[in-house]
Short mmCIF file of C-alpha atoms in Angstrom, two decimals:
data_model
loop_
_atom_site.label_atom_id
_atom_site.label_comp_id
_atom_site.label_asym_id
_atom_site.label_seq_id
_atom_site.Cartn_x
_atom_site.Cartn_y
_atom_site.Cartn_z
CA UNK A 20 26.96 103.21 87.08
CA UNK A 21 23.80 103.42 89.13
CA UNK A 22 24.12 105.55 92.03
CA UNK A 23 20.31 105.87 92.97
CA UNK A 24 19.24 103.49 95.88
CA UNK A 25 16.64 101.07 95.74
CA UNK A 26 13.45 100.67 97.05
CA UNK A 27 14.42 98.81 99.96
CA UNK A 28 17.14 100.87 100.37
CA UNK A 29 15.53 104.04 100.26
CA UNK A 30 12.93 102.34 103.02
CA UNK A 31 15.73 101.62 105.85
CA UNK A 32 17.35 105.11 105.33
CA UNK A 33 13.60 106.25 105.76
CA UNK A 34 13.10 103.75 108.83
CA UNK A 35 16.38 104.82 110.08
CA UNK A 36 15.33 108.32 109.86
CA UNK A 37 12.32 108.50 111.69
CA UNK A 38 13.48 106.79 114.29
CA UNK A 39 16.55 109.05 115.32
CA UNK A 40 14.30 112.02 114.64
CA UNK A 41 12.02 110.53 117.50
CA UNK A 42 14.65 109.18 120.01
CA UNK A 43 17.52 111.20 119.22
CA UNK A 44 16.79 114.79 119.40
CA UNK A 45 19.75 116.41 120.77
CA UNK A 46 18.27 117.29 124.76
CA UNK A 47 17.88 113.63 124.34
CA UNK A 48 21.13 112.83 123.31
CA UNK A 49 22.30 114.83 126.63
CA UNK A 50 20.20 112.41 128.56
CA UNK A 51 22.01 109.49 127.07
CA UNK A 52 25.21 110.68 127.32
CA UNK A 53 24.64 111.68 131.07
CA UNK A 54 23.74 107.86 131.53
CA UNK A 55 25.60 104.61 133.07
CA UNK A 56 26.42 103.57 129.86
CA UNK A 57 26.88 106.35 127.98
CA UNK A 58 24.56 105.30 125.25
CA UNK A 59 20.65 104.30 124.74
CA UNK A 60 20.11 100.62 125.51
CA UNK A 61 16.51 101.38 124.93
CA UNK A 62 17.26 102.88 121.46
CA UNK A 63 19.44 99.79 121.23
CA UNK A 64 16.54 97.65 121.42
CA UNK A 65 14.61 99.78 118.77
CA UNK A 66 17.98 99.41 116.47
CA UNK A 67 17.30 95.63 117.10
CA UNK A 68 14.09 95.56 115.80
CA UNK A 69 14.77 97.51 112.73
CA UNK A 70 17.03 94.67 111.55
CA UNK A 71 19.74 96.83 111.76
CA UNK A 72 21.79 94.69 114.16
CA UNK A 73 21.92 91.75 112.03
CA UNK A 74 22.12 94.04 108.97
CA UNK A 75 25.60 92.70 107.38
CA UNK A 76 25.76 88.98 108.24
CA UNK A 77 24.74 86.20 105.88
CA UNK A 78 20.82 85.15 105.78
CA UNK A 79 22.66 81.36 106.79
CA UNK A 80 24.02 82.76 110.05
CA UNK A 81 20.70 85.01 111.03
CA UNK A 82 21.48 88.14 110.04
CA UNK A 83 19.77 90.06 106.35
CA UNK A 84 22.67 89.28 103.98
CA UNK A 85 23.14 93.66 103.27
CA UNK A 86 26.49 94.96 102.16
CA UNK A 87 28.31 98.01 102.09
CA UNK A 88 26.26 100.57 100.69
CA UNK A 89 23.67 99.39 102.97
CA UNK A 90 26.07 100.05 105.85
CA UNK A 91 26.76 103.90 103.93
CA UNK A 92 23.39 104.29 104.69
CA UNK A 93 23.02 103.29 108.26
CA UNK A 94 26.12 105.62 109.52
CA UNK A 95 25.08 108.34 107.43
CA UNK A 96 21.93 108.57 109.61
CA UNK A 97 23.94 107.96 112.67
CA UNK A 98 26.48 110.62 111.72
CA UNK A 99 23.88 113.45 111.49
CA UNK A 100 22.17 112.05 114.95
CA UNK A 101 25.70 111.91 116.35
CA UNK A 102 24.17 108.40 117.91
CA UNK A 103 26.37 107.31 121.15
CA UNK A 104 25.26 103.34 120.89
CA UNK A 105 28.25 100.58 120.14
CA UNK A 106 26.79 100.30 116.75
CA UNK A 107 30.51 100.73 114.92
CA UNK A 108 32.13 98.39 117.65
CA UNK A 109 29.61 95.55 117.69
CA UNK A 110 28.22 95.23 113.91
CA UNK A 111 30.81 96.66 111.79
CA UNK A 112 34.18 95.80 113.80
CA UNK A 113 32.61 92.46 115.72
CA UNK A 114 30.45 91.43 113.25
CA UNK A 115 33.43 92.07 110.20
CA UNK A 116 35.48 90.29 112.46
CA UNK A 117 33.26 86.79 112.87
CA UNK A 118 32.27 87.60 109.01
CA UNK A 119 35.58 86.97 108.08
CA UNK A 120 37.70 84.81 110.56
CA UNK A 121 35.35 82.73 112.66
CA UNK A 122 33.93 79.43 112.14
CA UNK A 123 30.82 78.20 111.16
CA UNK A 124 30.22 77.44 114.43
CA UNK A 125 31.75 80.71 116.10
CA UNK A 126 28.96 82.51 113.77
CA UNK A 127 25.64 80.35 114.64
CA UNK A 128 26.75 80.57 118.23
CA UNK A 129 27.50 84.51 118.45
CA UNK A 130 25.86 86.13 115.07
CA UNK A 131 22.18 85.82 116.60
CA UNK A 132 22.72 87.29 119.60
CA UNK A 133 24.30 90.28 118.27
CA UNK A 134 21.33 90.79 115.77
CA UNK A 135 18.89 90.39 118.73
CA UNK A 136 21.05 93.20 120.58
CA UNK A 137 21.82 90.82 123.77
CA UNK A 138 25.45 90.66 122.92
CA UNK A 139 27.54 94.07 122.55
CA UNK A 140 31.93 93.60 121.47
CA UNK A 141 34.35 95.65 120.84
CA UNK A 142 38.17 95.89 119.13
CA UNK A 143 41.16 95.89 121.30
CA UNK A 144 43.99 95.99 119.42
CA UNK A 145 45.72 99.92 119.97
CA UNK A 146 48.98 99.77 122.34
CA UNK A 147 50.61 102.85 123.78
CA UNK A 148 53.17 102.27 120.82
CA UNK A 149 51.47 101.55 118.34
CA UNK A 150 49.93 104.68 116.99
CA UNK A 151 48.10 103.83 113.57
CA UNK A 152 50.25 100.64 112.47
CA UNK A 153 48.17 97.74 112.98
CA UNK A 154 50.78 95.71 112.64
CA UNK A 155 52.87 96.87 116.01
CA UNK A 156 51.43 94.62 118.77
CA UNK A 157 53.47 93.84 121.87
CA UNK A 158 50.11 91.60 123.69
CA UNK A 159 51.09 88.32 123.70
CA UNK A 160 49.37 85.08 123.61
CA UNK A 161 51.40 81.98 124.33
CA UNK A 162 50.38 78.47 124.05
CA UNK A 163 49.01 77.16 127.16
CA UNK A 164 48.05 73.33 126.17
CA UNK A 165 45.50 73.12 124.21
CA UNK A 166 44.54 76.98 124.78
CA UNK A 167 46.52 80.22 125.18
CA UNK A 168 47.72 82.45 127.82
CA UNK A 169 47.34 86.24 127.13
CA UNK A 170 49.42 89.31 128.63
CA UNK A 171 49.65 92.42 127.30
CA UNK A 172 47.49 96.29 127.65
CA UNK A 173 45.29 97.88 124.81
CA UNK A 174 44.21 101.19 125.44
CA UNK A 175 41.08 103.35 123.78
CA UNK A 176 38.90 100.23 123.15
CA UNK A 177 36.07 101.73 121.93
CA UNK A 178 33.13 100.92 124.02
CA UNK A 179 35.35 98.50 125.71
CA UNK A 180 33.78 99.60 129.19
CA UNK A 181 30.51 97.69 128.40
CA UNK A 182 31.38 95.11 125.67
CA UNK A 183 30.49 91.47 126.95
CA UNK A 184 32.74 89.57 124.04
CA UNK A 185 36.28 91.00 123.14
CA UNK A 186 38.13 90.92 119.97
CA UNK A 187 41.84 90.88 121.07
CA UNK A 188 45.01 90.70 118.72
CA UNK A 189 48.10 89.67 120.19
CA UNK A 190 51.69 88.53 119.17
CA UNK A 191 51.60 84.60 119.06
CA UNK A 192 55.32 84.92 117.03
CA UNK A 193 57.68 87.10 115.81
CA UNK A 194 59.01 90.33 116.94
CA UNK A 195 57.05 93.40 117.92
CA UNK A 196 56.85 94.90 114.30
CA UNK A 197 56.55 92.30 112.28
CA UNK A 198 53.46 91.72 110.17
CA UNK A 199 53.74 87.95 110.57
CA UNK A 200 52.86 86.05 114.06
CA UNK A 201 49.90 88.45 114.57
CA UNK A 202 46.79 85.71 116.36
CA UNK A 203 43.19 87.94 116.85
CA UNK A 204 41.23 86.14 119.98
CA UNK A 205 37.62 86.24 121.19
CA UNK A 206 38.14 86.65 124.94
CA UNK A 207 35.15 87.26 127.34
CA UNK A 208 35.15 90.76 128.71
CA UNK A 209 34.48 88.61 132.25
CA UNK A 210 37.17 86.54 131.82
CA UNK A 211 39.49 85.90 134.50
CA UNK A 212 42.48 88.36 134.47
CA UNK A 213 40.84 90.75 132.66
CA UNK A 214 40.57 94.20 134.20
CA UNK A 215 38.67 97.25 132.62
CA UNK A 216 39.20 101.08 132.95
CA UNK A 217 36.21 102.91 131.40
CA UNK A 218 35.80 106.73 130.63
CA UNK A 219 34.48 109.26 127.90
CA UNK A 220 36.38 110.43 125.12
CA UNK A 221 36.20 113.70 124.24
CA UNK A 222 33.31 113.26 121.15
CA UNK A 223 31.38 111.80 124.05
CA UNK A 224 31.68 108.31 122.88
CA UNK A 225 32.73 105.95 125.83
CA UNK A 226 35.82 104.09 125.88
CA UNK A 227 38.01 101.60 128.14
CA UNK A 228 41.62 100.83 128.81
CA UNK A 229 41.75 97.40 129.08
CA UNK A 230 44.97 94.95 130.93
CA UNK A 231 44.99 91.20 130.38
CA UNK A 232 46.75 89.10 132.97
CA UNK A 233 47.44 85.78 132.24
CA UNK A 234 44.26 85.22 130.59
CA UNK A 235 43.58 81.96 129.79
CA UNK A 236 40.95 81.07 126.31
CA UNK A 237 40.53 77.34 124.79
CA UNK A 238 42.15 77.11 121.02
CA UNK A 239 38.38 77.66 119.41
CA UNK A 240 38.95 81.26 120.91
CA UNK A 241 41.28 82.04 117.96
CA UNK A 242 39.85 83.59 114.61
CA UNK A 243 41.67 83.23 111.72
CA UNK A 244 43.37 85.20 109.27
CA UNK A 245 46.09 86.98 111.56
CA UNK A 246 46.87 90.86 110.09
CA UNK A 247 45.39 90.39 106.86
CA UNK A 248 42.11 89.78 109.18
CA UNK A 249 42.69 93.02 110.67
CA UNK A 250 43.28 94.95 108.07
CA UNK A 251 40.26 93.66 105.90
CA UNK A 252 37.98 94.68 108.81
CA UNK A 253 39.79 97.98 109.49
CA UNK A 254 39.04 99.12 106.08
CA UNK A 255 35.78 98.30 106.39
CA UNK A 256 35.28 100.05 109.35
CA UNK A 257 36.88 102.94 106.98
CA UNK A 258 34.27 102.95 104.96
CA UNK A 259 31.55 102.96 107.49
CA UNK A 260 32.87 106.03 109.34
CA UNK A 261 33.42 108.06 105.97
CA UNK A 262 29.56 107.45 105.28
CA UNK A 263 29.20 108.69 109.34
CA UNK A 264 31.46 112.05 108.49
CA UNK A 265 29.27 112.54 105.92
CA UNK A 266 25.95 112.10 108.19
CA UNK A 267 28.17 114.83 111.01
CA UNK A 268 29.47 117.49 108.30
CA UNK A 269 25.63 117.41 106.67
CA UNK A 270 23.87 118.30 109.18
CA UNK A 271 26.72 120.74 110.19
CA UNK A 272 26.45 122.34 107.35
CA UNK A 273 22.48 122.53 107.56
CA UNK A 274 22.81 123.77 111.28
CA UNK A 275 25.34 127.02 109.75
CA UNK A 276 23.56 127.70 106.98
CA UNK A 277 20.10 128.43 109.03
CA UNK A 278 22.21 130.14 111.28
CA UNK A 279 23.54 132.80 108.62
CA UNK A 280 19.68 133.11 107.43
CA UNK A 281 18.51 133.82 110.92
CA UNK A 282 21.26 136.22 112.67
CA UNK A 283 21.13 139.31 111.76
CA UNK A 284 23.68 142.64 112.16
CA UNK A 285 23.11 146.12 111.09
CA UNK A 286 19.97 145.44 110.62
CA UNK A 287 20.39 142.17 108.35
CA UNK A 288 21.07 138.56 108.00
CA UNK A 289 24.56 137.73 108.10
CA UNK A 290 24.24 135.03 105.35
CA UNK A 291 23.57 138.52 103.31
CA UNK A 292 27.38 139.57 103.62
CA UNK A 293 29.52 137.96 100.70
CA UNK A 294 32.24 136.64 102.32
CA UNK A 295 29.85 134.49 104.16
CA UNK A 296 28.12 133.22 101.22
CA UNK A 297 31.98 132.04 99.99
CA UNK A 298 32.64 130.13 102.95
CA UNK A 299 29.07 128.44 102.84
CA UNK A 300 29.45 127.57 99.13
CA UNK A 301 33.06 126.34 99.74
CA UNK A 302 31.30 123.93 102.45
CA UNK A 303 28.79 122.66 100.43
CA UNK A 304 31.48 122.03 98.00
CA UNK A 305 33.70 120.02 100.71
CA UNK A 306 30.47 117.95 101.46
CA UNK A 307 30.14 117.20 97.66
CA UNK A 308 33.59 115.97 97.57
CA UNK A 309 33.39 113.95 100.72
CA UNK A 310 30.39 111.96 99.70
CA UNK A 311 32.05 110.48 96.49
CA UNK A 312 34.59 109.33 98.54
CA UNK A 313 32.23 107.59 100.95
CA UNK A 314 30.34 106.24 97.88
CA UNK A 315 34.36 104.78 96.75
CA UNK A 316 34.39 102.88 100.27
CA UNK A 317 30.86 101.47 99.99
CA UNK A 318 32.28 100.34 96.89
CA UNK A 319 35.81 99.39 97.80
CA UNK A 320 34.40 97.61 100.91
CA UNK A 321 34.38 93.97 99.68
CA UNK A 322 37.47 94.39 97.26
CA UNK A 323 39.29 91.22 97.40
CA UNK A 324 42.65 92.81 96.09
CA UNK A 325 43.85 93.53 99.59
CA UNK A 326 46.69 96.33 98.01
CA UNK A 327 44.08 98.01 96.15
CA UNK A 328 41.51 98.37 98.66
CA UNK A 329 43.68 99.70 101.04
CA UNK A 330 45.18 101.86 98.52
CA UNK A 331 41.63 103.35 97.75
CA UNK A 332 41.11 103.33 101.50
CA UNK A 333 43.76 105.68 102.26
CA UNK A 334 42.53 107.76 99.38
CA UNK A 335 39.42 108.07 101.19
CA UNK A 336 40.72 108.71 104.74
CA UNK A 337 42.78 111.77 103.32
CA UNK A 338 39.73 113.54 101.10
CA UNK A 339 37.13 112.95 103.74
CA UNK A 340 39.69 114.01 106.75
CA UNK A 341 40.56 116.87 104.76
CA UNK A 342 37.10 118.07 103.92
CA UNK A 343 35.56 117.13 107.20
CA UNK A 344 38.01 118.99 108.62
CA UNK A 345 37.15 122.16 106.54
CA UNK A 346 33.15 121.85 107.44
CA UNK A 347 33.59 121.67 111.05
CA UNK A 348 36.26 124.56 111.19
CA UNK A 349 33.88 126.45 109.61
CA UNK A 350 31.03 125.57 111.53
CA UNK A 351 32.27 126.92 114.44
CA UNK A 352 33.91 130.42 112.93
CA UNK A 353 30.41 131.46 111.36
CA UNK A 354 28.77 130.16 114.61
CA UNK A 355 30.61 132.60 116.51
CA UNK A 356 31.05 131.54 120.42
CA UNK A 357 27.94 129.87 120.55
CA UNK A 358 29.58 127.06 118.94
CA UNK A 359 32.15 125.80 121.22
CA UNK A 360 29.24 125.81 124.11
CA UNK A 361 28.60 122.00 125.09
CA UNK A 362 24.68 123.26 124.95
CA UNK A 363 25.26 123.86 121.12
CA UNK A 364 25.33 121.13 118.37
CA UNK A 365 27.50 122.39 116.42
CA UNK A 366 30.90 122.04 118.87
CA UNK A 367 29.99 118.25 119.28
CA UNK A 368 29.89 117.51 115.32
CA UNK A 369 33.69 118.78 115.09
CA UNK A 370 34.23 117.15 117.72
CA UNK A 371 32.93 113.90 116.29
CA UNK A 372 34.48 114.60 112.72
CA UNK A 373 37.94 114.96 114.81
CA UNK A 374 37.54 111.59 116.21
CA UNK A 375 36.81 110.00 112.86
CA UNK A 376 39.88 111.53 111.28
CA UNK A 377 42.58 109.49 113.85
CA UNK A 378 40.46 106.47 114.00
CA UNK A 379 42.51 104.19 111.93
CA UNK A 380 44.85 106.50 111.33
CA UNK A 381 44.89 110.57 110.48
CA UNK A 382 45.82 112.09 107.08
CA UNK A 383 49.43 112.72 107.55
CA UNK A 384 49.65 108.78 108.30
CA UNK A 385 47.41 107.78 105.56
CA UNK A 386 49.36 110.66 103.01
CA UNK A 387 52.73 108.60 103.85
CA UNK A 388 52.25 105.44 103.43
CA UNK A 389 49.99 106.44 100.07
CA UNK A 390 52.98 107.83 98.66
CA UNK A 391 55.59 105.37 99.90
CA UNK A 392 53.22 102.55 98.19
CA UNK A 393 53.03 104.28 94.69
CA UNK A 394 49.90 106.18 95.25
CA UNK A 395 46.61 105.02 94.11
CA UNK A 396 46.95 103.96 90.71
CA UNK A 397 50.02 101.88 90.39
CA UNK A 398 51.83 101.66 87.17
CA UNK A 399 51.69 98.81 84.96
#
């Protein structure tokens, strides 16, 4: 198999690159974190014009028809920026989300405003009991006429403090638990009866709680495809923040190993002392073994067995979480107490890589349900 990119590949990760090195050094990261919004709109604008907004949607609808590996790519670069903008929310969770459950006309209405940047969305679908199941939703959404009446509170929406369309799942029938009777609904963030909490999270990203009261959206609100919806999106979202861990524990890695070549004691660089060298090489090694498994997503991203892309998925959430949880450790022990200071890189990639692990669930979730389903290869 042919793992080398192509030319237009290797030209958008260049793009890509360049840009962040220009707007996203890290004092200028501060600066956009200290912001409104908690993010660039202004670097926004310049992901916009790269294409990179209307990256995965079909030519048809207005976006550039890329795939998966072209999304690798994309969060890669983000990851080693550690980029604040709603890129993971509005392309990869919205846009998978319209990709896959909305109508022809749902897509020509909402597809080129994303890719021009004027319209930012993001997932709520986590409940205070819910943990990592998607399928535990207590939201409802009853039928109202023609429409549909929604009730319920999702909490930790992901740039749900600034999104203008909203991607809500709620309970339409069934009980709490079941995987059946699960509806997903665009709602307007503006929407009557909708109420917004924002704040930061602790990887700096910015985040909302978010109640619906009696909300009422017309029956062309509702996507379709129920959980199986969800979880083809969620495991693409997977993938994309795999290729991002890889991006954060990169340039983690690069930030350590100039710092062991540049402190010295007794009279010499650290990075001299043995043990040192170990615990570098063993990173290095951790990074090696994380990428494949980001290249499996990429792959694994437009599977259409659903059991065997999820499988795979939750392969990939416990090597990368595992490994990315390794580099960052690490990172901050051979940084000494530099590291944890918030004027230090290094403190803000682990905490980045710890956010990644529990988005869409950790390893000890993933680990479970792994081996309750067989494991990866199933017997035949």
């Amino acid at each position: 198999m042919d793992f080398d990119l192509s030319e237009d590949q290797r030209l958008l990760q260049d793009s890509l690159a360049k840009l962040l090195k220009d707007k996203y050094g890290f004092e200028q990261r501060k600066a956009y974190l200290k912001s409104e919004t908690g993010w660039s709109r202004e670097v926004w604008a310049a992901f916009a014009d790269l294409g990179l907004l209307g990256m995965p949607f079909a030519e048809d609808d207005g976006g550039l028809g890329y795939g998966a590996v072209e999304t690798m790519i994309v969060m890669e670069q983000m990851g080693r920026a550690l980029t604040l903008e709603p890129f993971v929310s509005t392309v990869v969770l919205g846009g998978g989300f319209l990709r896959h459950g909305a109508t022809p006309e749902q897509r020509s209405a909402l597809v080129p405003m994303i890719a021009e940047g004027k319209l930012l969305m993001a997932f709520a679908h986590t409940e205070q009991q819910s943990r990592f199941d998607l399928h535990d939703v207590a939201t409802t959404a009853k039928k109202d006429g023609d429409g549909w009446v929604i009730e319920g509170r999702k909490g930790v929406v992901v740039h749900g403090d600034t999104a203008d369309q909203l991607v809500v799942t709620a309970r339409i029938s069934g009980g709490r638990r079941d995987r059946d009777g699960i509806g997903v609904f665009l709602v307007p963030a503006d929407a009557t009866g909708v109420t917004r909490r924002g704040f930061r999270t602790s990887d700096g990203q910015r985040a909302a709680d978010i109640t619906f009261d009696a909300v009422k959206v017309d029956a062309a609100a509702e996507l379709q495809g129920g959980l199986a919806l969800v979880e083809r999106v969620a495991d693409e979202a997977i993938a994309a923040l795999g290729a991002e861990a890889i991006g954060c524990m990169e340039a983690a890695k690069d930030l350590t190993i100039d710092y062991l070549k540049t402190r010295k004691q007794f009279g010499r660089p650290i990075g001299s002392f043995q043990s040192l060298q170990h615990r570098a090489a063993e990173m290095m090694v951790c990074l090696e073994q994380a990428r494949s498994m980001a290249m499996l997503a990429a792959m694994m991203a437009s599977e259409r067995n659903d059991d065997e892309r999820r499988r795979n998925m939750r392969a990939v959430k416990i090597e990368i979480g595992r490994n990315a949880r390794f580099v960052g450790q690490q990172t901050i022990q051979m940084h000494g107490g530099i590291a944890m200071t918030m004027e230090y890189a290094g403190g803000h990639y682990l905490k980045r890589l710890t956010v990644i692990e529990n988005m869409f669930g950790d390893m000890d979730h993933h680990l479970a349900a792994l081996s309750e389903e067989g494991g990866v290869f199933v017997a035949a």
